[in-house]
């Protein structure tokens, strides 16, 4: 683990990272009662900040957590966290817990939600694998909880299932695990959505079994821009094993070409041409669109882009 540096927002103020702490009575710690977002900045622009703030508020509404700040305050604090940590290219983790309360899971004892914002430069992001090498993926024995168990649209602090799938992948020498839904259809990776490339274009599972990924949305925009058809449909493992190309995508992961799934080479095992086009388009978009961190540029809210 890297030593904590910079400043972290916690509760109501920015503190040196080493002093940024939450209570042991926080229900986020005691019960996983909270929500989070992962956001990226590229070239001084925070990518899709408003979408991330909107999703955070949707998660809060779904778990009936009263947000301690308004949308515009949250967005402003994310930008301030970037400025205080001299972020040009970086990653922001936004967490809101139910706050400190009694040793009962009843949230009525929690007076106020606690928001934490950690901003780290891209250079400090842990790299577990060479991003240029196609990923080795294995299907996990853990299932993505169904929408009537813990709805995958809620970006909650309950990631234990995904952590267990990740441990399973580690044990099997893989880079990532693929989780099926409760019916056995392909859902997503532990922290990323999955796309396959077919003769018709891009296909990805519907969000009934996955997070409504913001990178996934960007993939749809890229598909329209570069003239690829896109479909949301149930995918079986067979569809994945026999796809021409497969890639994973997420804010942290960005776009990861998949080389093998369950020991079956995807295509010839190297990143395919469509994946490479999508990766190049993504790189262009994230570096040319977003909310400026620098206050001098802050008059214009969002900078537009062309693929
Ligand atoms: N699925 C899961 C389970 C995730 O945790 C993430 C990461 N937030 C994603 C998909 C990708 O979502 P996004 O593109 O919004 O980062």
GROMACS .gro file of C-alpha atoms and ligand atoms in nm:
model
  323
    1UNK     CA    1   0.000   0.000   0.000
    2UNK     CA    2   0.119   0.351  -0.079
    3UNK     CA    3   0.160   0.589   0.216
    4UNK     CA    4  -0.137   0.828   0.240
    5UNK     CA    5  -0.044   1.167   0.099
    6UNK     CA    6  -0.230   1.484   0.008
    7UNK     CA    7  -0.560   1.598   0.150
    8UNK     CA    8  -0.879   1.402   0.195
    9UNK     CA    9  -1.225   1.547   0.250
   10UNK     CA   10  -1.402   1.374   0.536
   11UNK     CA   11  -1.726   1.482   0.704
   12UNK     CA   12  -1.708   1.855   0.675
   13UNK     CA   13  -1.348   1.948   0.597
   14UNK     CA   14  -1.026   1.861   0.415
   15UNK     CA   15  -0.760   1.697   0.632
   16UNK     CA   16  -0.409   1.563   0.572
   17UNK     CA   17  -0.461   1.209   0.437
   18UNK     CA   18  -0.290   1.050   0.738
   19UNK     CA   19  -0.542   1.219   0.972
   20UNK     CA   20  -0.850   1.149   0.761
   21UNK     CA   21  -1.050   0.897   0.964
   22UNK     CA   22  -1.407   0.785   1.016
   23UNK     CA   23  -1.565   0.658   1.337
   24UNK     CA   24  -1.554   0.287   1.422
   25UNK     CA   25  -1.927   0.332   1.490
   26UNK     CA   26  -1.992   0.437   1.132
   27UNK     CA   27  -2.254   0.206   0.981
   28UNK     CA   28  -2.054   0.209   0.660
   29UNK     CA   29  -1.791   0.009   0.848
   30UNK     CA   30  -2.028  -0.190   1.069
   31UNK     CA   31  -2.280  -0.289   0.802
   32UNK     CA   32  -2.147  -0.179   0.463
   33UNK     CA   33  -2.427   0.077   0.483
   34UNK     CA   34  -2.319   0.332   0.227
   35UNK     CA   35  -2.254   0.410  -0.138
   36UNK     CA   36  -1.963   0.520  -0.352
   37UNK     CA   37  -1.844   0.646  -0.688
   38UNK     CA   38  -1.515   0.617  -0.874
   39UNK     CA   39  -1.439   0.911  -1.103
   40UNK     CA   40  -1.145   0.988  -1.333
   41UNK     CA   41  -0.974   1.307  -1.435
   42UNK     CA   42  -0.775   1.327  -1.757
   43UNK     CA   43  -0.569   1.623  -1.874
   44UNK     CA   44  -0.722   1.848  -1.606
   45UNK     CA   45  -1.083   1.756  -1.692
   46UNK     CA   46  -1.309   1.548  -1.470
   47UNK     CA   47  -1.480   1.299  -1.697
   48UNK     CA   48  -1.861   1.285  -1.675
   49UNK     CA   49  -1.868   1.445  -1.330
   50UNK     CA   50  -2.240   1.519  -1.346
   51UNK     CA   51  -2.323   1.159  -1.444
   52UNK     CA   52  -2.126   1.029  -1.146
   53UNK     CA   53  -2.293   1.276  -0.910
   54UNK     CA   54  -2.634   1.180  -1.049
   55UNK     CA   55  -2.562   0.808  -1.002
   56UNK     CA   56  -2.443   0.874  -0.647
   57UNK     CA   57  -2.770   1.052  -0.570
   58UNK     CA   58  -2.967   0.768  -0.730
   59UNK     CA   59  -2.781   0.516  -0.511
   60UNK     CA   60  -2.854   0.737  -0.207
   61UNK     CA   61  -3.224   0.753  -0.294
   62UNK     CA   62  -3.238   0.376  -0.344
   63UNK     CA   63  -3.094   0.306   0.002
   64UNK     CA   64  -3.281   0.599   0.162
   65UNK     CA   65  -2.965   0.779   0.263
   66UNK     CA   66  -3.005   1.154   0.305
   67UNK     CA   67  -2.713   1.312   0.123
   68UNK     CA   68  -2.524   1.552   0.351
   69UNK     CA   69  -2.454   1.784   0.055
   70UNK     CA   70  -2.638   1.901  -0.254
   71UNK     CA   71  -2.542   1.789  -0.606
   72UNK     CA   72  -2.366   2.116  -0.680
   73UNK     CA   73  -2.180   2.102  -0.347
   74UNK     CA   74  -2.066   1.745  -0.415
   75UNK     CA   75  -1.945   1.841  -0.764
   76UNK     CA   76  -1.764   2.147  -0.626
   77UNK     CA   77  -1.598   1.938  -0.352
   78UNK     CA   78  -1.477   1.681  -0.607
   79UNK     CA   79  -1.312   1.962  -0.805
   80UNK     CA   80  -1.168   2.112  -0.486
   81UNK     CA   81  -1.026   1.770  -0.389
   82UNK     CA   82  -0.857   1.754  -0.730
   83UNK     CA   83  -0.711   2.102  -0.689
   84UNK     CA   84  -0.581   2.036  -0.337
   85UNK     CA   85  -0.411   1.719  -0.459
   86UNK     CA   86  -0.273   1.878  -0.777
   87UNK     CA   87  -0.460   1.629  -0.994
   88UNK     CA   88  -0.420   1.658  -1.369
   89UNK     CA   89  -0.465   1.287  -1.440
   90UNK     CA   90  -0.610   1.100  -1.147
   91UNK     CA   91  -0.881   0.903  -0.977
   92UNK     CA   92  -1.137   1.027  -0.725
   93UNK     CA   93  -1.315   0.800  -0.481
   94UNK     CA   94  -1.633   0.944  -0.337
   95UNK     CA   95  -1.788   0.752  -0.046
   96UNK     CA   96  -2.098   0.835   0.155
   97UNK     CA   97  -2.170   0.626   0.462
   98UNK     CA   98  -2.478   0.626   0.683
   99UNK     CA   99  -2.257   0.781   0.955
  100UNK     CA  100  -2.190   0.687   1.318
  101UNK     CA  101  -2.471   0.518   1.508
  102UNK     CA  102  -2.555   0.251   1.761
  103UNK     CA  103  -2.460  -0.117   1.740
  104UNK     CA  104  -2.785  -0.197   1.568
  105UNK     CA  105  -2.830  -0.195   1.197
  106UNK     CA  106  -3.134   0.030   1.232
  107UNK     CA  107  -3.018   0.349   1.059
  108UNK     CA  108  -3.239   0.570   1.275
  109UNK     CA  109  -2.954   0.599   1.525
  110UNK     CA  110  -2.730   0.758   1.260
  111UNK     CA  111  -2.764   1.135   1.274
  112UNK     CA  112  -2.603   1.229   0.944
  113UNK     CA  113  -2.431   1.070   0.646
  114UNK     CA  114  -2.054   1.112   0.622
  115UNK     CA  115  -1.898   1.195   0.286
  116UNK     CA  116  -1.536   1.116   0.207
  117UNK     CA  117  -1.348   1.224  -0.105
  118UNK     CA  118  -1.006   1.083  -0.187
  119UNK     CA  119  -0.824   1.212  -0.495
  120UNK     CA  120  -0.508   1.041  -0.612
  121UNK     CA  121  -0.285   1.114  -0.908
  122UNK     CA  122  -0.296   0.852  -1.184
  123UNK     CA  123   0.068   0.769  -1.113
  124UNK     CA  124  -0.037   0.642  -0.769
  125UNK     CA  125  -0.303   0.404  -0.904
  126UNK     CA  126  -0.214   0.046  -0.822
  127UNK     CA  127  -0.134  -0.144  -1.139
  128UNK     CA  128  -0.174  -0.515  -1.092
  129UNK     CA  129  -0.115  -0.604  -1.452
  130UNK     CA  130   0.035  -0.472  -1.772
  131UNK     CA  131  -0.255  -0.279  -1.928
  132UNK     CA  132  -0.133  -0.360  -2.282
  133UNK     CA  133  -0.151  -0.736  -2.228
  134UNK     CA  134  -0.490  -0.895  -2.300
  135UNK     CA  135  -0.652  -1.008  -1.977
  136UNK     CA  136  -0.692  -1.367  -1.866
  137UNK     CA  137  -1.052  -1.400  -1.745
  138UNK     CA  138  -1.217  -1.689  -1.563
  139UNK     CA  139  -1.582  -1.741  -1.478
  140UNK     CA  140  -1.642  -1.710  -1.106
  141UNK     CA  141  -1.845  -1.952  -0.901
  142UNK     CA  142  -1.997  -1.647  -0.728
  143UNK     CA  143  -2.308  -1.497  -0.885
  144UNK     CA  144  -2.404  -1.133  -0.923
  145UNK     CA  145  -2.690  -1.084  -0.675
  146UNK     CA  146  -3.027  -1.056  -0.845
  147UNK     CA  147  -3.214  -0.727  -0.872
  148UNK     CA  148  -3.455  -0.844  -0.603
  149UNK     CA  149  -3.165  -0.928  -0.366
  150UNK     CA  150  -2.920  -0.639  -0.385
  151UNK     CA  151  -2.997  -0.442  -0.697
  152UNK     CA  152  -2.678  -0.416  -0.906
  153UNK     CA  153  -2.770  -0.059  -1.000
  154UNK     CA  154  -2.697   0.051  -0.645
  155UNK     CA  155  -2.327   0.127  -0.616
  156UNK     CA  156  -2.319   0.022  -0.255
  157UNK     CA  157  -2.041  -0.062  -0.012
  158UNK     CA  158  -2.147  -0.428  -0.025
  159UNK     CA  159  -1.874  -0.558  -0.255
  160UNK     CA  160  -1.790  -0.877  -0.069
  161UNK     CA  161  -1.926  -1.097  -0.345
  162UNK     CA  162  -1.705  -0.918  -0.596
  163UNK     CA  163  -1.407  -0.938  -0.360
  164UNK     CA  164  -1.457  -1.315  -0.327
  165UNK     CA  165  -1.477  -1.348  -0.705
  166UNK     CA  166  -1.158  -1.147  -0.733
  167UNK     CA  167  -0.981  -1.373  -0.481
  168UNK     CA  168  -1.096  -1.670  -0.685
  169UNK     CA  169  -0.946  -1.512  -1.000
  170UNK     CA  170  -0.620  -1.445  -0.813
  171UNK     CA  171  -0.608  -1.807  -0.694
  172UNK     CA  172  -0.656  -1.926  -1.051
  173UNK     CA  173  -0.384  -1.700  -1.191
  174UNK     CA  174  -0.634  -1.484  -1.380
  175UNK     CA  175  -0.654  -1.108  -1.416
  176UNK     CA  176  -1.029  -1.078  -1.369
  177UNK     CA  177  -1.336  -1.285  -1.284
  178UNK     CA  178  -1.659  -1.290  -1.479
  179UNK     CA  179  -1.975  -1.314  -1.272
  180UNK     CA  180  -2.290  -1.477  -1.403
  181UNK     CA  181  -2.634  -1.363  -1.294
  182UNK     CA  182  -2.864  -1.583  -1.088
  183UNK     CA  183  -2.998  -1.745  -1.409
  184UNK     CA  184  -2.654  -1.828  -1.543
  185UNK     CA  185  -2.628  -1.550  -1.802
  186UNK     CA  186  -2.315  -1.340  -1.818
  187UNK     CA  187  -2.338  -1.030  -1.596
  188UNK     CA  188  -2.010  -0.842  -1.557
  189UNK     CA  189  -1.661  -0.841  -1.411
  190UNK     CA  190  -1.584  -0.763  -1.046
  191UNK     CA  191  -1.553  -0.390  -1.121
  192UNK     CA  192  -1.621  -0.357  -1.492
  193UNK     CA  193  -1.884  -0.419  -1.757
  194UNK     CA  194  -1.831  -0.664  -2.042
  195UNK     CA  195  -1.873  -0.616  -2.416
  196UNK     CA  196  -1.841  -0.869  -2.694
  197UNK     CA  197  -1.775  -0.787  -3.058
  198UNK     CA  198  -1.991  -0.979  -3.303
  199UNK     CA  199  -2.049  -0.961  -3.679
  200UNK     CA  200  -2.319  -0.705  -3.605
  201UNK     CA  201  -2.124  -0.477  -3.369
  202UNK     CA  202  -2.103  -0.445  -2.991
  203UNK     CA  203  -2.320  -0.644  -2.752
  204UNK     CA  204  -2.343  -0.619  -2.375
  205UNK     CA  205  -2.579  -0.763  -2.111
  206UNK     CA  206  -2.877  -0.554  -1.998
  207UNK     CA  207  -2.831  -0.364  -1.672
  208UNK     CA  208  -3.085  -0.577  -1.488
  209UNK     CA  209  -2.784  -0.782  -1.376
  210UNK     CA  210  -2.506  -0.524  -1.393
  211UNK     CA  211  -2.407  -0.185  -1.269
  212UNK     CA  212  -2.530   0.092  -1.497
  213UNK     CA  213  -2.169   0.161  -1.589
  214UNK     CA  214  -2.081   0.509  -1.704
  215UNK     CA  215  -1.799   0.374  -1.922
  216UNK     CA  216  -2.057   0.133  -2.066
  217UNK     CA  217  -2.267   0.438  -2.161
  218UNK     CA  218  -1.959   0.592  -2.322
  219UNK     CA  219  -1.915   0.271  -2.524
  220UNK     CA  220  -2.262   0.326  -2.668
  221UNK     CA  221  -2.169   0.682  -2.764
  222UNK     CA  222  -1.849   0.557  -2.927
  223UNK     CA  223  -2.041   0.286  -3.113
  224UNK     CA  224  -2.271   0.552  -3.265
  225UNK     CA  225  -1.979   0.777  -3.351
  226UNK     CA  226  -1.775   0.510  -3.526
  227UNK     CA  227  -2.074   0.346  -3.690
  228UNK     CA  228  -2.098   0.022  -3.495
  229UNK     CA  229  -2.434  -0.133  -3.416
  230UNK     CA  230  -2.490  -0.193  -3.047
  231UNK     CA  231  -2.726  -0.424  -2.868
  232UNK     CA  232  -2.816  -0.499  -2.509
  233UNK     CA  233  -2.910  -0.864  -2.481
  234UNK     CA  234  -2.868  -1.165  -2.261
  235UNK     CA  235  -2.528  -1.323  -2.322
  236UNK     CA  236  -2.436  -1.682  -2.247
  237UNK     CA  237  -2.085  -1.802  -2.175
  238UNK     CA  238  -2.098  -1.959  -2.522
  239UNK     CA  239  -2.149  -1.611  -2.671
  240UNK     CA  240  -1.843  -1.487  -2.484
  241UNK     CA  241  -1.624  -1.789  -2.558
  242UNK     CA  242  -1.700  -1.766  -2.930
  243UNK     CA  243  -1.700  -1.386  -2.968
  244UNK     CA  244  -1.459  -1.232  -3.217
  245UNK     CA  245  -1.339  -0.995  -2.950
  246UNK     CA  246  -1.418  -0.931  -2.585
  247UNK     CA  247  -1.333  -0.631  -2.371
  248UNK     CA  248  -1.406  -0.510  -2.020
  249UNK     CA  249  -1.465  -0.147  -1.935
  250UNK     CA  250  -1.490   0.069  -1.627
  251UNK     CA  251  -1.379   0.403  -1.491
  252UNK     CA  252  -1.079   0.256  -1.312
  253UNK     CA  253  -1.008  -0.029  -1.556
  254UNK     CA  254  -1.070   0.188  -1.864
  255UNK     CA  255  -1.086  -0.055  -2.159
  256UNK     CA  256  -0.924  -0.394  -2.114
  257UNK     CA  257  -0.895  -0.631  -2.411
  258UNK     CA  258  -0.963  -0.990  -2.307
  259UNK     CA  259  -0.726  -1.258  -2.436
  260UNK     CA  260  -0.877  -1.573  -2.290
  261UNK     CA  261  -1.195  -1.668  -2.107
  262UNK     CA  262  -1.196  -1.998  -1.919
  263UNK     CA  263  -0.893  -2.114  -2.114
  264UNK     CA  264  -1.048  -2.038  -2.455
  265UNK     CA  265  -0.859  -1.787  -2.667
  266UNK     CA  266  -1.076  -1.499  -2.784
  267UNK     CA  267  -1.004  -1.449  -3.154
  268UNK     CA  268  -0.632  -1.506  -3.184
  269UNK     CA  269  -0.576  -1.398  -2.824
  270UNK     CA  270  -0.448  -1.051  -2.919
  271UNK     CA  271  -0.650  -0.726  -2.889
  272UNK     CA  272  -0.884  -0.718  -3.190
  273UNK     CA  273  -0.927  -0.430  -3.438
  274UNK     CA  274  -1.264  -0.315  -3.303
  275UNK     CA  275  -1.137  -0.312  -2.945
  276UNK     CA  276  -0.836  -0.108  -3.058
  277UNK     CA  277  -1.063   0.143  -3.234
  278UNK     CA  278  -1.283   0.172  -2.928
  279UNK     CA  279  -0.977   0.218  -2.704
  280UNK     CA  280  -0.841   0.495  -2.927
  281UNK     CA  281  -1.180   0.670  -2.934
  282UNK     CA  282  -1.210   0.642  -2.556
  283UNK     CA  283  -0.867   0.794  -2.507
  284UNK     CA  284  -0.961   1.086  -2.731
  285UNK     CA  285  -1.296   1.142  -2.559
  286UNK     CA  286  -1.171   1.133  -2.199
  287UNK     CA  287  -0.893   1.378  -2.280
  288UNK     CA  288  -1.117   1.628  -2.454
  289UNK     CA  289  -1.440   1.626  -2.256
  290UNK     CA  290  -1.514   1.703  -1.893
  291UNK     CA  291  -1.540   1.958  -1.617
  292UNK     CA  292  -1.224   2.167  -1.582
  293UNK     CA  293  -1.045   2.130  -1.249
  294UNK     CA  294  -0.859   2.456  -1.286
  295UNK     CA  295  -1.069   2.745  -1.160
  296UNK     CA  296  -0.936   2.968  -1.436
  297UNK     CA  297  -1.117   2.739  -1.681
  298UNK     CA  298  -1.416   2.685  -1.455
  299UNK     CA  299  -1.637   2.946  -1.623
  300UNK     CA  300  -1.716   2.697  -1.895
  301UNK     CA  301  -1.878   2.401  -1.725
  302UNK     CA  302  -1.814   2.122  -1.969
  303UNK     CA  303  -1.579   2.109  -2.261
  304UNK     CA  304  -1.730   1.937  -2.565
  305UNK     CA  305  -1.570   1.667  -2.776
  306UNK     CA  306  -1.565   1.507  -3.116
  307UNK     CA  307  -1.449   1.152  -3.168
  308LIG     N1  308  -1.953  -0.304  -1.266
  308LIG     C1  309  -1.914  -0.296  -1.138
  308LIG     C2  310  -1.958  -0.402  -1.044
  308LIG     C3  311  -1.833  -0.189  -1.095
  308LIG     O1  312  -1.797  -0.181  -0.967
  308LIG     C4  313  -1.791  -0.093  -1.188
  308LIG     C5  314  -1.700   0.018  -1.146
  308LIG     N2  315  -1.769   0.127  -1.098
  308LIG     C6  316  -1.834  -0.105  -1.321
  308LIG     C7  317  -1.915  -0.211  -1.357
  308LIG     C8  318  -1.799  -0.001  -1.424
  308LIG     O2  319  -1.873   0.116  -1.398
  308LIG     P1  320  -1.821   0.259  -1.441
  308LIG     O3  321  -1.794   0.252  -1.587
  308LIG     O4  322  -1.931   0.351  -1.408
  308LIG     O5  323  -1.697   0.284  -1.364
   0.00000   0.00000   0.00000
